Tab-separated table of C-alpha atoms in Angstrom:
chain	number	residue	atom	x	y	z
A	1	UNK	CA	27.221	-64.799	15.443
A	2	UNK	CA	25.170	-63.172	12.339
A	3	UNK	CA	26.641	-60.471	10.763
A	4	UNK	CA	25.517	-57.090	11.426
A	5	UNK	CA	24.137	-54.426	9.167
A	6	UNK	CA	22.463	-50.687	9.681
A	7	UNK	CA	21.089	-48.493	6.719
A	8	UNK	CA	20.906	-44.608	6.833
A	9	UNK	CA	18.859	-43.083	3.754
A	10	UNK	CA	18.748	-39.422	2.766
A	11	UNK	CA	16.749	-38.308	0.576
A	12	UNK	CA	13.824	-39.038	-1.459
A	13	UNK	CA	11.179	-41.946	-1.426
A	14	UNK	CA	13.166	-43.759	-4.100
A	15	UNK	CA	16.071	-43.968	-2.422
A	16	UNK	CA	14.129	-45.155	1.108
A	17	UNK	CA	12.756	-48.288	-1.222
A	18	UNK	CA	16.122	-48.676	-2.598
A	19	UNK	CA	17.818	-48.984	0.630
A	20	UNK	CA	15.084	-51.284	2.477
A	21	UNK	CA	15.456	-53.329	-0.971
A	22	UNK	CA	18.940	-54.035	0.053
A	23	UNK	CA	18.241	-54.363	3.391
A	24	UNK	CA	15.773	-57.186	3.337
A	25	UNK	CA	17.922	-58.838	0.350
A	26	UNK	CA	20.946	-58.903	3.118
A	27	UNK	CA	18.433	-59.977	6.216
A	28	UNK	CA	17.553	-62.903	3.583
A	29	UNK	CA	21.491	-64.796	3.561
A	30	UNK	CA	21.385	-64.109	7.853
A	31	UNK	CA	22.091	-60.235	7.819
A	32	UNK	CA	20.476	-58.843	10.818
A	33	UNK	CA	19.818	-55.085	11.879
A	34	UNK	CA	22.696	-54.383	14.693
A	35	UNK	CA	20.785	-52.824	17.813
A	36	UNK	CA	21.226	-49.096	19.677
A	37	UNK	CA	24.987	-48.526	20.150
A	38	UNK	CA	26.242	-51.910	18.568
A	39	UNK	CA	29.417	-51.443	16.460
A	40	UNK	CA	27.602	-53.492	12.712
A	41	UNK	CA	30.046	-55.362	10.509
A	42	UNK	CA	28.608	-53.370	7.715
A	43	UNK	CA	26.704	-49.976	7.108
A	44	UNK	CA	24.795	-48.819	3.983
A	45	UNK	CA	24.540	-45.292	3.420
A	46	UNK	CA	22.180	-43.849	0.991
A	47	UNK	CA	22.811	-40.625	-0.886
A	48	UNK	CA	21.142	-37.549	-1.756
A	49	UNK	CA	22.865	-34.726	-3.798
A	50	UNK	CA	19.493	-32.959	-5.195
A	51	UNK	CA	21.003	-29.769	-3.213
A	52	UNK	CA	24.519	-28.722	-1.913
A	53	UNK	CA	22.642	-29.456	1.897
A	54	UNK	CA	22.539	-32.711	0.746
A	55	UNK	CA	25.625	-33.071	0.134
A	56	UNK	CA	26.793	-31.955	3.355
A	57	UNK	CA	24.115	-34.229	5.517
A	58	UNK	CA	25.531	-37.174	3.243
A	59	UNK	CA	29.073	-36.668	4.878
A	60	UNK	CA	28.275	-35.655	8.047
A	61	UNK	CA	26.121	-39.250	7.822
A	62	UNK	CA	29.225	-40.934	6.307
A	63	UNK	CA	31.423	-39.758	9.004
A	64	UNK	CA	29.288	-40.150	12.121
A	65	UNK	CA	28.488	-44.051	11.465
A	66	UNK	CA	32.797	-44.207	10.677
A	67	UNK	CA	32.981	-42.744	14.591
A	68	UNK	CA	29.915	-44.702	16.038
A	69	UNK	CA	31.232	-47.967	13.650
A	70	UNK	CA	35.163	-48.052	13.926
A	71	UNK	CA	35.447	-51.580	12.130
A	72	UNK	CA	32.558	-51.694	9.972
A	73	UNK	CA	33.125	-51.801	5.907
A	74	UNK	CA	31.069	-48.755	4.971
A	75	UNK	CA	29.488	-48.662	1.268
A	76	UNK	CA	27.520	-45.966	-0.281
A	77	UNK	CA	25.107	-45.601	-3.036
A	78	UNK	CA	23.394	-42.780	-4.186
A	79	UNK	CA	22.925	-39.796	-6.014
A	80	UNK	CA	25.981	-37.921	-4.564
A	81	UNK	CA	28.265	-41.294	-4.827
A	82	UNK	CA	27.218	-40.896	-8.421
A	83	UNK	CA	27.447	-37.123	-8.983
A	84	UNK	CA	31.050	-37.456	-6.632
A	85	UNK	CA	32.507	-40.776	-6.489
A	86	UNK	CA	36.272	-39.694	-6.029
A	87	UNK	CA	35.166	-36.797	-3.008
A	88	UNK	CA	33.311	-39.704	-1.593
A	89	UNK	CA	35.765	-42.209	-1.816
A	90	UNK	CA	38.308	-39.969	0.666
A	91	UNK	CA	35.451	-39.884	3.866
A	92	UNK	CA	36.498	-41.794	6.586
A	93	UNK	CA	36.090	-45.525	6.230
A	94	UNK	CA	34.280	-45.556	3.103
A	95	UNK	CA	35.385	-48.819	1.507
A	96	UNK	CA	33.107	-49.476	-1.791
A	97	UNK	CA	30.371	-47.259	-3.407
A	98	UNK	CA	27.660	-48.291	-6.054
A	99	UNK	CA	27.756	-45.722	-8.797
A	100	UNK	CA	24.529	-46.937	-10.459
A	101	UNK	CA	21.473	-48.316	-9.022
A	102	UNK	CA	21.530	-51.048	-11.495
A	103	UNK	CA	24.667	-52.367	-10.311
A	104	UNK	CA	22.809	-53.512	-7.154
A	105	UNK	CA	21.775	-56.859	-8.304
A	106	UNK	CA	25.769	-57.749	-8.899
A	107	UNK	CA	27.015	-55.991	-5.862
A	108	UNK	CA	24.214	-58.257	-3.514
A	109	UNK	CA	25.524	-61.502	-5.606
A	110	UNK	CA	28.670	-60.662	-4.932
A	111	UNK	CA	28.177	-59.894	-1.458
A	112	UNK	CA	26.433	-63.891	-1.207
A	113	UNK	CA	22.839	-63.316	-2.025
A	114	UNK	CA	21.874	-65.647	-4.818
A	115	UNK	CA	17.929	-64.926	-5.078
A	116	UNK	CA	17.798	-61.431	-5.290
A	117	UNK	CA	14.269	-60.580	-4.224
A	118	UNK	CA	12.053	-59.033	-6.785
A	119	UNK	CA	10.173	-56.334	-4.497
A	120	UNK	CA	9.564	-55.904	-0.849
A	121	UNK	CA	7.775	-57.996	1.285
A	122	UNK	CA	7.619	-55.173	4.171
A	123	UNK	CA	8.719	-51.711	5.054
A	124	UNK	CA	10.197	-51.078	8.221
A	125	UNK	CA	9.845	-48.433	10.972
A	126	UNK	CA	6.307	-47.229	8.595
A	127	UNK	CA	2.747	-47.220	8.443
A	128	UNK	CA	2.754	-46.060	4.567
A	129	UNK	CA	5.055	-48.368	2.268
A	130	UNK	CA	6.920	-47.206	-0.399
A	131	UNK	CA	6.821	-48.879	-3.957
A	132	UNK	CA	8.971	-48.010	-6.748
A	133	UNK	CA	7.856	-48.416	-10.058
A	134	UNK	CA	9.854	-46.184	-11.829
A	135	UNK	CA	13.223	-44.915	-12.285
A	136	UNK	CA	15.364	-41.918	-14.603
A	137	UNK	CA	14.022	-38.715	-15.620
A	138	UNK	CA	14.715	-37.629	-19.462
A	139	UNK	CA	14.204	-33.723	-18.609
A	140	UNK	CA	17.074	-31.125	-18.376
A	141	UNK	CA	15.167	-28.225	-16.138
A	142	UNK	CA	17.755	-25.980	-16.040
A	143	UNK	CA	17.786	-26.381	-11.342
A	144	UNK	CA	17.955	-29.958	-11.362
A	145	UNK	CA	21.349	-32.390	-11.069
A	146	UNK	CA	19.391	-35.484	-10.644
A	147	UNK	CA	18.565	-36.160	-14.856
A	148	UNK	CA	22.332	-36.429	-14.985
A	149	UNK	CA	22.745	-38.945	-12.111
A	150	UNK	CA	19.635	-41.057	-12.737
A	151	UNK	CA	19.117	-40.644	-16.605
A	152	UNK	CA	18.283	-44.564	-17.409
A	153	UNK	CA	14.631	-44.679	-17.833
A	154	UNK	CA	13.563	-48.434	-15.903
A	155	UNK	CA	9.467	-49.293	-15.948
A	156	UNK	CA	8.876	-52.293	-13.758
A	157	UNK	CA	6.740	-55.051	-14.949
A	158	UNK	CA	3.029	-54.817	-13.705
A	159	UNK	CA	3.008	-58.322	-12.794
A	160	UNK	CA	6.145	-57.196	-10.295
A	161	UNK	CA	4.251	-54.662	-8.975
A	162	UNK	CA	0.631	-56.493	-8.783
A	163	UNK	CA	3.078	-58.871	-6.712
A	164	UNK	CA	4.370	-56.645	-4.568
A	165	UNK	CA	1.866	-55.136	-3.623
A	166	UNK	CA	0.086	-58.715	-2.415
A	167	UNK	CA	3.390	-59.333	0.018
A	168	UNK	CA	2.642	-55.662	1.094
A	169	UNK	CA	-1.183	-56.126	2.071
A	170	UNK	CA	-0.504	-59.325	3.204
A	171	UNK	CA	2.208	-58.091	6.294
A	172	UNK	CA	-0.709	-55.480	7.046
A	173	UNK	CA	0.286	-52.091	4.807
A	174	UNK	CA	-2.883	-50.522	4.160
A	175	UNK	CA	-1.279	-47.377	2.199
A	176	UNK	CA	0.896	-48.121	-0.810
A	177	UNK	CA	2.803	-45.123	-2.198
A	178	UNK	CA	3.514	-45.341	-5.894
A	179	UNK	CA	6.887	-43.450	-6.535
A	180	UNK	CA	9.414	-43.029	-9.223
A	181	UNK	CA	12.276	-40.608	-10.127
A	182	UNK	CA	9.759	-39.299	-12.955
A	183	UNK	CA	6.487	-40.947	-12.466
A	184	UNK	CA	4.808	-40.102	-15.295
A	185	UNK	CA	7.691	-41.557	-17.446
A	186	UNK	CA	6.262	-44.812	-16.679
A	187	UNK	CA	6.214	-47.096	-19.421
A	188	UNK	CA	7.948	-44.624	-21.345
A	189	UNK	CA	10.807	-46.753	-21.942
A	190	UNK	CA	8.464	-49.415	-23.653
A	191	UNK	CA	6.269	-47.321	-25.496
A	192	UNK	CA	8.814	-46.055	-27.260
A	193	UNK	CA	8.759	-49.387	-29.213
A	194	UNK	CA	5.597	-49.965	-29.377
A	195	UNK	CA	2.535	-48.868	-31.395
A	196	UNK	CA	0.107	-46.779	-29.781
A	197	UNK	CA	-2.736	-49.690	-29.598
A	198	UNK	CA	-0.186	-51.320	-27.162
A	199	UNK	CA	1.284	-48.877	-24.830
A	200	UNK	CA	0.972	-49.626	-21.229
A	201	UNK	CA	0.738	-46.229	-18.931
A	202	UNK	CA	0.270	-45.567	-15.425
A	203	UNK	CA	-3.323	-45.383	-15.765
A	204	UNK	CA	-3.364	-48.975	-17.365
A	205	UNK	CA	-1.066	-50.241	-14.239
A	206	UNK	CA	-3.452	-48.289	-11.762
A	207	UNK	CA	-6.758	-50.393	-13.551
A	208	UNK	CA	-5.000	-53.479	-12.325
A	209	UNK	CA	-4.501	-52.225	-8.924
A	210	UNK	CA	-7.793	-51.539	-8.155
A	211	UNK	CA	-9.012	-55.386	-9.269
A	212	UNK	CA	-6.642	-56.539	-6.658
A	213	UNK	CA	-8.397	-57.866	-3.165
A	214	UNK	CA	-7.993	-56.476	-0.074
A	215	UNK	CA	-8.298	-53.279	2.460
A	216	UNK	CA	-5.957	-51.107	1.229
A	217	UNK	CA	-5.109	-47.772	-1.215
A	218	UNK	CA	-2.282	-46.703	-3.329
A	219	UNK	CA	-1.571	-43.103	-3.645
A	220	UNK	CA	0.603	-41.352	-6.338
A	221	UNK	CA	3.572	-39.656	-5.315
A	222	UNK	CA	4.969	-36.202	-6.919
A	223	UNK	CA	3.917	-36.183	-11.002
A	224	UNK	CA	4.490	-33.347	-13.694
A	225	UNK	CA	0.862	-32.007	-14.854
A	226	UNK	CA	0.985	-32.050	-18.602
A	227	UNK	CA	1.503	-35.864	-17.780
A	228	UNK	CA	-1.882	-35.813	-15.942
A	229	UNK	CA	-4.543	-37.083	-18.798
A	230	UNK	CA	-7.753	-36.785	-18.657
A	231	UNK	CA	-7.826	-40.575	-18.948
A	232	UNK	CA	-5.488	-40.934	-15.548
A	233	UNK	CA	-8.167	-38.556	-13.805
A	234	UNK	CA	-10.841	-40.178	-14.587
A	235	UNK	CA	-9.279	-43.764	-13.196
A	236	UNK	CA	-8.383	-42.104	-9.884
A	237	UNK	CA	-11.997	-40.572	-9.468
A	238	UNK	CA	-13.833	-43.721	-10.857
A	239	UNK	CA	-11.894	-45.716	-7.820
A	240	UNK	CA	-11.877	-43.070	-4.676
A	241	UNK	CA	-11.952	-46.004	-2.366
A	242	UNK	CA	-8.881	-47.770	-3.760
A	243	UNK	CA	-6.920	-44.753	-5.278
A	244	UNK	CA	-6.438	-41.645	-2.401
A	245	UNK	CA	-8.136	-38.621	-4.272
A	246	UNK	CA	-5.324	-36.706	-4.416
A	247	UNK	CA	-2.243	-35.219	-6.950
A	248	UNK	CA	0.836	-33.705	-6.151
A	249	UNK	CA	1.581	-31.703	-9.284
A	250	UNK	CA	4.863	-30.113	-9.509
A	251	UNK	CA	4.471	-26.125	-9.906
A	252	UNK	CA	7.968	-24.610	-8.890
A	253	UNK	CA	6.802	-21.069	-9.798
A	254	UNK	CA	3.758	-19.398	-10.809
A	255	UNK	CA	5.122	-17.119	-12.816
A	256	UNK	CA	5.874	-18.001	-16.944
A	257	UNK	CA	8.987	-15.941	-17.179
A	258	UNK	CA	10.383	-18.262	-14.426
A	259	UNK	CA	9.163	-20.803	-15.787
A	260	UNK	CA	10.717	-20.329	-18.997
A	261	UNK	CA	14.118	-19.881	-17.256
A	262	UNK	CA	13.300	-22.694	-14.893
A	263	UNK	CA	12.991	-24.997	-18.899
A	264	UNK	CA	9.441	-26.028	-17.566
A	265	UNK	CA	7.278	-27.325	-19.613
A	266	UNK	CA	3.924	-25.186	-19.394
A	267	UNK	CA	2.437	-22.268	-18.562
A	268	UNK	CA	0.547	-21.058	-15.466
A	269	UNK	CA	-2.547	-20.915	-17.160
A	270	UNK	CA	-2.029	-24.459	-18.835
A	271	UNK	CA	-1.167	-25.780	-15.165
A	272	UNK	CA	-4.356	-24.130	-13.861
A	273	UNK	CA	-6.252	-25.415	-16.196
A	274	UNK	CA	-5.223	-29.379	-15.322
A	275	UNK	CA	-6.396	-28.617	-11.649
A	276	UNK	CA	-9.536	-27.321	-12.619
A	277	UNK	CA	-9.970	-30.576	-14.826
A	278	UNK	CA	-9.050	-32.468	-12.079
A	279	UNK	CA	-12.001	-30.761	-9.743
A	280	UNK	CA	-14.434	-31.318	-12.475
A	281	UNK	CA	-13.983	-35.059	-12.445
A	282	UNK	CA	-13.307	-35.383	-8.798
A	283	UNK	CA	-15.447	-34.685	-5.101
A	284	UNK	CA	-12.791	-32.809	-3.163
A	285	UNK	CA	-9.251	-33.700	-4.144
A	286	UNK	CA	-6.109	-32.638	-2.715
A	287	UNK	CA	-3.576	-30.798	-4.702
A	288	UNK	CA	-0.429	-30.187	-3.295
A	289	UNK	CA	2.531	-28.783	-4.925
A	290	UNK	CA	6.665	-28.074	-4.528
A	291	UNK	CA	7.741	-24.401	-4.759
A	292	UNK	CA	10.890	-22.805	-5.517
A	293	UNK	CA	11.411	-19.261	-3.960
A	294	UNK	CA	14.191	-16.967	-5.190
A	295	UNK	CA	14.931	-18.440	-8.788
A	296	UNK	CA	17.755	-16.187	-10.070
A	297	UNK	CA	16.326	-12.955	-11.472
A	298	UNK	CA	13.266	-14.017	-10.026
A	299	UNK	CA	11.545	-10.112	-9.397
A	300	UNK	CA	8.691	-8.760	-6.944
A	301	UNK	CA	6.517	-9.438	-9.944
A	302	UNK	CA	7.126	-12.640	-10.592
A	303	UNK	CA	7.111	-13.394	-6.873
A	304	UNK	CA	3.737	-12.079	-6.860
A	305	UNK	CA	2.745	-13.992	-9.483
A	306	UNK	CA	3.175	-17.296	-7.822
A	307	UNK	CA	0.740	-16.360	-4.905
A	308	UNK	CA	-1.703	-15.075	-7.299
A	309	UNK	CA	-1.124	-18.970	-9.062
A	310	UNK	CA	-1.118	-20.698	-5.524
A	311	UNK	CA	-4.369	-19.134	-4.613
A	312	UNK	CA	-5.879	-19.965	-7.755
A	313	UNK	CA	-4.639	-23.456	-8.068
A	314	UNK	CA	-6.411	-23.572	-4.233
A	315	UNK	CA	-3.330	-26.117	-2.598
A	316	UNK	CA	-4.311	-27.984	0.261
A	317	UNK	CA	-0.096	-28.166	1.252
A	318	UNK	CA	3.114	-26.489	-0.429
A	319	UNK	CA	6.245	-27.915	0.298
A	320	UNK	CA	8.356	-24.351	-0.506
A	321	UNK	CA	12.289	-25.013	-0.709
A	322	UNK	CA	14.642	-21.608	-1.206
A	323	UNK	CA	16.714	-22.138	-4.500
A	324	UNK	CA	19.712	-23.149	-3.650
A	325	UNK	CA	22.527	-22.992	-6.478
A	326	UNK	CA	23.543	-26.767	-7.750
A	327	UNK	CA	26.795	-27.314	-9.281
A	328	UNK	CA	26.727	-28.568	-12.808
A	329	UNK	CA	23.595	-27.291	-13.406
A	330	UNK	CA	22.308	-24.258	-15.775
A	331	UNK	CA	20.888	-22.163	-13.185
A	332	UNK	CA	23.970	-22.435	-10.542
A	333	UNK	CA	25.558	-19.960	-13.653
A	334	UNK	CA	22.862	-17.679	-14.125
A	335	UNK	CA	23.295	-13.954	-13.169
A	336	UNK	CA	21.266	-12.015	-10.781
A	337	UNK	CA	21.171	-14.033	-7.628
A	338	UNK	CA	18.566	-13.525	-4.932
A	339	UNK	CA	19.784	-11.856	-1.686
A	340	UNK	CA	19.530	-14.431	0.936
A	341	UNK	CA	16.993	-12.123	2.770
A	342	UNK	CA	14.850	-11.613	0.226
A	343	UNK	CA	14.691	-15.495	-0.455
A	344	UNK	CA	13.951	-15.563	3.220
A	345	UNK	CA	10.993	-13.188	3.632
A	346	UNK	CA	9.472	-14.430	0.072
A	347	UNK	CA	9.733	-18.237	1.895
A	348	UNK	CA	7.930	-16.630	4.885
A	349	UNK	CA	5.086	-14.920	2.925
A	350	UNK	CA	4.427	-18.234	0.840
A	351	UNK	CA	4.238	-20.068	4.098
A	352	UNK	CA	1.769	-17.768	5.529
A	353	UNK	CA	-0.243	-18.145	2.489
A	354	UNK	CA	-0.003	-22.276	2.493
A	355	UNK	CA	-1.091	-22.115	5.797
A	356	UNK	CA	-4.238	-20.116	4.740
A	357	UNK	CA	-5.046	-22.939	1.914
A	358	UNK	CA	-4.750	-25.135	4.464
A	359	UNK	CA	-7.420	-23.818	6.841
A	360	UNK	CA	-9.834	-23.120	3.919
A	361	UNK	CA	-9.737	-26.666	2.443
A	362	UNK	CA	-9.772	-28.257	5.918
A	363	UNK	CA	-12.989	-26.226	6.572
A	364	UNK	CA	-14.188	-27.084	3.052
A	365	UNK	CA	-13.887	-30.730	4.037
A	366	UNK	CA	-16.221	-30.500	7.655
A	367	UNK	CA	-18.800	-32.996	7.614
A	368	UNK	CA	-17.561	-35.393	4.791
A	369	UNK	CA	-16.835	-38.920	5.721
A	370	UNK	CA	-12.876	-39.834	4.345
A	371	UNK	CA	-10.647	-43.023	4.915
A	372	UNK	CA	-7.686	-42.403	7.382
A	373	UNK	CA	-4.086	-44.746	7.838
A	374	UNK	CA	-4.149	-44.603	11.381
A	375	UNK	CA	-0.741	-44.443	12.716
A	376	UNK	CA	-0.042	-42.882	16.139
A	377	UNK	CA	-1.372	-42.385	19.728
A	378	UNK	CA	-1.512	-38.735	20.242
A	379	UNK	CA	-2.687	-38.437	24.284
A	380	UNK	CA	-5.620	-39.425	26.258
A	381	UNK	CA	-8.892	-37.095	26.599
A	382	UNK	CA	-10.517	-36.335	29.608
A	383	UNK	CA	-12.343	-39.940	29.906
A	384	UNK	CA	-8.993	-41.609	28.970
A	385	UNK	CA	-10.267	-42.356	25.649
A	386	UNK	CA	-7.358	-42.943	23.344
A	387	UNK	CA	-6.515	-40.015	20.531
A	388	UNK	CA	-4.801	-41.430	17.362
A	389	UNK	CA	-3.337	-39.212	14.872
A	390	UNK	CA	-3.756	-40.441	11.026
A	391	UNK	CA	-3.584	-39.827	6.870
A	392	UNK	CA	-6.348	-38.784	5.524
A	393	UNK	CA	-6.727	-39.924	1.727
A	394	UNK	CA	-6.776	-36.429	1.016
A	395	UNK	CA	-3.253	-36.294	2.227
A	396	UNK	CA	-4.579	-34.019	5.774
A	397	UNK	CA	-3.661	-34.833	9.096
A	398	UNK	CA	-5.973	-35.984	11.446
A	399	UNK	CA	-6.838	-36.960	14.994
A	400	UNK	CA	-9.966	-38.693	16.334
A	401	UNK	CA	-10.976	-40.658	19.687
A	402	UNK	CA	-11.010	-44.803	19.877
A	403	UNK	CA	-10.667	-47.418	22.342
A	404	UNK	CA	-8.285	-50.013	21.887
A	405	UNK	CA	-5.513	-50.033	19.579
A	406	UNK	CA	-6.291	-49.049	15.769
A	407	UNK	CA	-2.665	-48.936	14.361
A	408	UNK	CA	-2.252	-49.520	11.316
A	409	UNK	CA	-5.809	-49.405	10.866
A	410	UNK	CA	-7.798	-48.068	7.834
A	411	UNK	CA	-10.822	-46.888	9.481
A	412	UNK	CA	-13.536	-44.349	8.588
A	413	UNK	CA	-13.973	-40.880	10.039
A	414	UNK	CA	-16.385	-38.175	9.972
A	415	UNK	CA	-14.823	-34.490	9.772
A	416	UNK	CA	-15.801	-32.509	12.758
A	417	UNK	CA	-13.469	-29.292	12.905
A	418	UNK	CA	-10.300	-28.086	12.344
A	419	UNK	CA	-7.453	-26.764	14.445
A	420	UNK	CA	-3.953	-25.944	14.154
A	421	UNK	CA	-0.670	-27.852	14.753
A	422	UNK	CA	1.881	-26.363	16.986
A	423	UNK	CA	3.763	-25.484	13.471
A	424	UNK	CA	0.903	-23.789	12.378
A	425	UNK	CA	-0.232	-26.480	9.832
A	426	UNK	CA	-3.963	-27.361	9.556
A	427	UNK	CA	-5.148	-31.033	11.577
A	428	UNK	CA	-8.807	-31.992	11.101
A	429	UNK	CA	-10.505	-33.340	14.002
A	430	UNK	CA	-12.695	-36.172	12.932
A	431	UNK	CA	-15.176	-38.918	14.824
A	432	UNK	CA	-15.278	-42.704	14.057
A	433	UNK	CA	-18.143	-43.793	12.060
């Protein structure tokens, strides 16, 4: 009987490639995925330390598959292995961890697999696949543990990637997400070595993407904005039907004393400044953005601040996180806290605000034509006509009528309205063209 293997992943998009990377390495020597409530032989757990939250999910995790798994060999990787490997050791069951994501090539040979696969060929249980092409960050901001558990910067080759991304189209992904610990790092490693007539960037590896054949798009995942050139803007607009018109640029705070305390590298106005180049050169885009509320000795001012920078910067989604202390890192020592409350009602007010950005760029978008990942059927209208709910390449949510079954799909859609999720996020409402 094969031996039997499940995978639980916390944690970023990195760490989701890095666990279905192992996972289709194993399902290569016989490995196969145990079903609902089957004891495996062998679980992979996946771990996230980027706050003390996930920490705590990681052993909860580690402890749950121990009760659910009593004979299985449990072995985790990970950001908190590596930030904890002697608290993580003592969970239940725990027999072997990976310290360093480069030690998975050895650990797989070791554990029988000869040929260890290059890239992915698929990505289970999604619509969107993951690719890495990066990994380490050389930054120290002064919230962050994750520099000091992933500092090895790692470019992959573009003739990996190119060749990933083949297998990829070819099982039927139509949405490609580029990610990386740091993604504008890439080819930083290289560079370094290199003169400046020969240095390969993201925006060279994205000019070979979009000569590739094939219905599909790549989209970049989270990048710092002083590592948005004009040159990388200008790729992504030049190719709008191959690259999703759309940037997730890294704020934090809107305010430049935070900033300076947060060990950013720019100011408010210089990160305006990059979306406004970005709107110049492009119909439309998305922006969207992280937040951090409650920064220690973060004041009403500087609160204020970030709304005023939010509003300007115009983001079409926020994801807003409360700070939350991190061991071993600068900011877990500074003085003057935030009051849990006050963290609280700040998160509240920014979310109120998001959801305002929301409804004016969905608006702003009624009556252009965009490309949508379709992905699921949302309920039947009044003539039994089928609803599916899809990605936008502007990153927007979005439900439209069709017969038959589009999943998977990469259809076009004409924006018709906008209405509101049950969370209070904006949805466009769109017709098939």
């Amino acid at each position: 009987m094969p031996a039997s293997l499940k995978t639980l992943t916390l944690g970023c998009k990195v760490n989701q490639y890095e666990t279905e990377h192992v996972r289709q390495a194993l399902m290569g020597i016989g490995y196969q995925d145990a079903a609902d409530r089957q004891s495996a032989d062998l679980c992979l757990v996946n771990t996230c330390t980027v706050t003390a939250e996930g920490d705590s999910k990681s052993r909860q995790a580690i402890r749950r598959l121990h009760r659910e798994n009593p004979g299985a060999r449990i072995v985790v990787m990970g950001c908190y292995a590596t930030r904890a490997p002697e608290e993580v050791a003592k969970l239940p069951g725990v027999s072997e961890l990976i310290l360093d994501k480069r030690e998975l090539p050895d650990w797989l040979g070791r554990n029988g697999v000869r040929d260890v696969p290059d890239g992915l060929t698929s990505f289970s249980n999604r619509h969107r696949a993951f690719l890495k092409i990066q990994d380490g960050c050389a930054l120290r901001c002064t919230y962050c543990i994750i520099p000091y558990v992933r500092p090895h910067l790692s470019s992959r080759p573009v003739d990996h990637i190119l060749d990933e991304i083949r297998r990829l189209t070819d099982s039927g992904f139509r949405e490609i997400i580029f990610t990386g610990i740091h993604l504008g790092h890439y080819g930083l490693d290289w560079n370094r070595l290199k003169p400046a007539s020969e240095w390969i960037q993201l925006a060279d590896l994205l000019e070979r993407v979009v000569k590739l054949p094939g219905n599909f798009r790549v989209r970049l995942s989270s990048i710092e904005a002083t590592e948005v050139p004009r040159r990388l803007i200008e790729v992504v607009a030049d190719h709008p039907e191959r690259i999703a018109p759309h940037f997730h640029l890294c704020l934090q705070s809107g305010s430049d004393s935070v900033l300076r305390r947060m060990r950013r590298r720019w100011s408010t106005k210089m990160f305006l400044d990059r979306c406004d180049l970005i709107r110049e050169n492009m119909h439309k885009p998305a922006i969207t953005t992280d937040v951090i509320v409650g920064f220690p000795g973060e004041t009403d001012e500087d609160f204020e601040s970030t709304i005023r920078t939010c509003r300007s910067a115009q983001f079409s989604k926020m994801h807003i996180f409360s700070f939350s202390p991190r061991k071993g890192t600068e900011a877990a020592t500074y003085p003057d806290q935030i009051d849990p409350e006050v963290k609280y009602q700040r998160v509240e007010r920014l979310r109120d605000v998001e959801r305002e950005l929301q409804s004016d760029y969905g608006r702003s978008l009624i009556g252009e034509t965009v490309k949508v990942l379709v992905e699921t059927p949302n309920s039947y209208d009044s003539s039994q006509q089928q609803v599916w709910q899809g990605t936008t390449c502007r990153y927007t949510p979005l439900r439209f009528e069709a017969a038959g079954n589009r999943e998977f799909e990469l259809l076009t859609c004409k924006i018709t309205g906008v209405s509101r999720l049950p969370n209070g996020d904006c949805q466009l409402i769109g017709a098939l063209r």
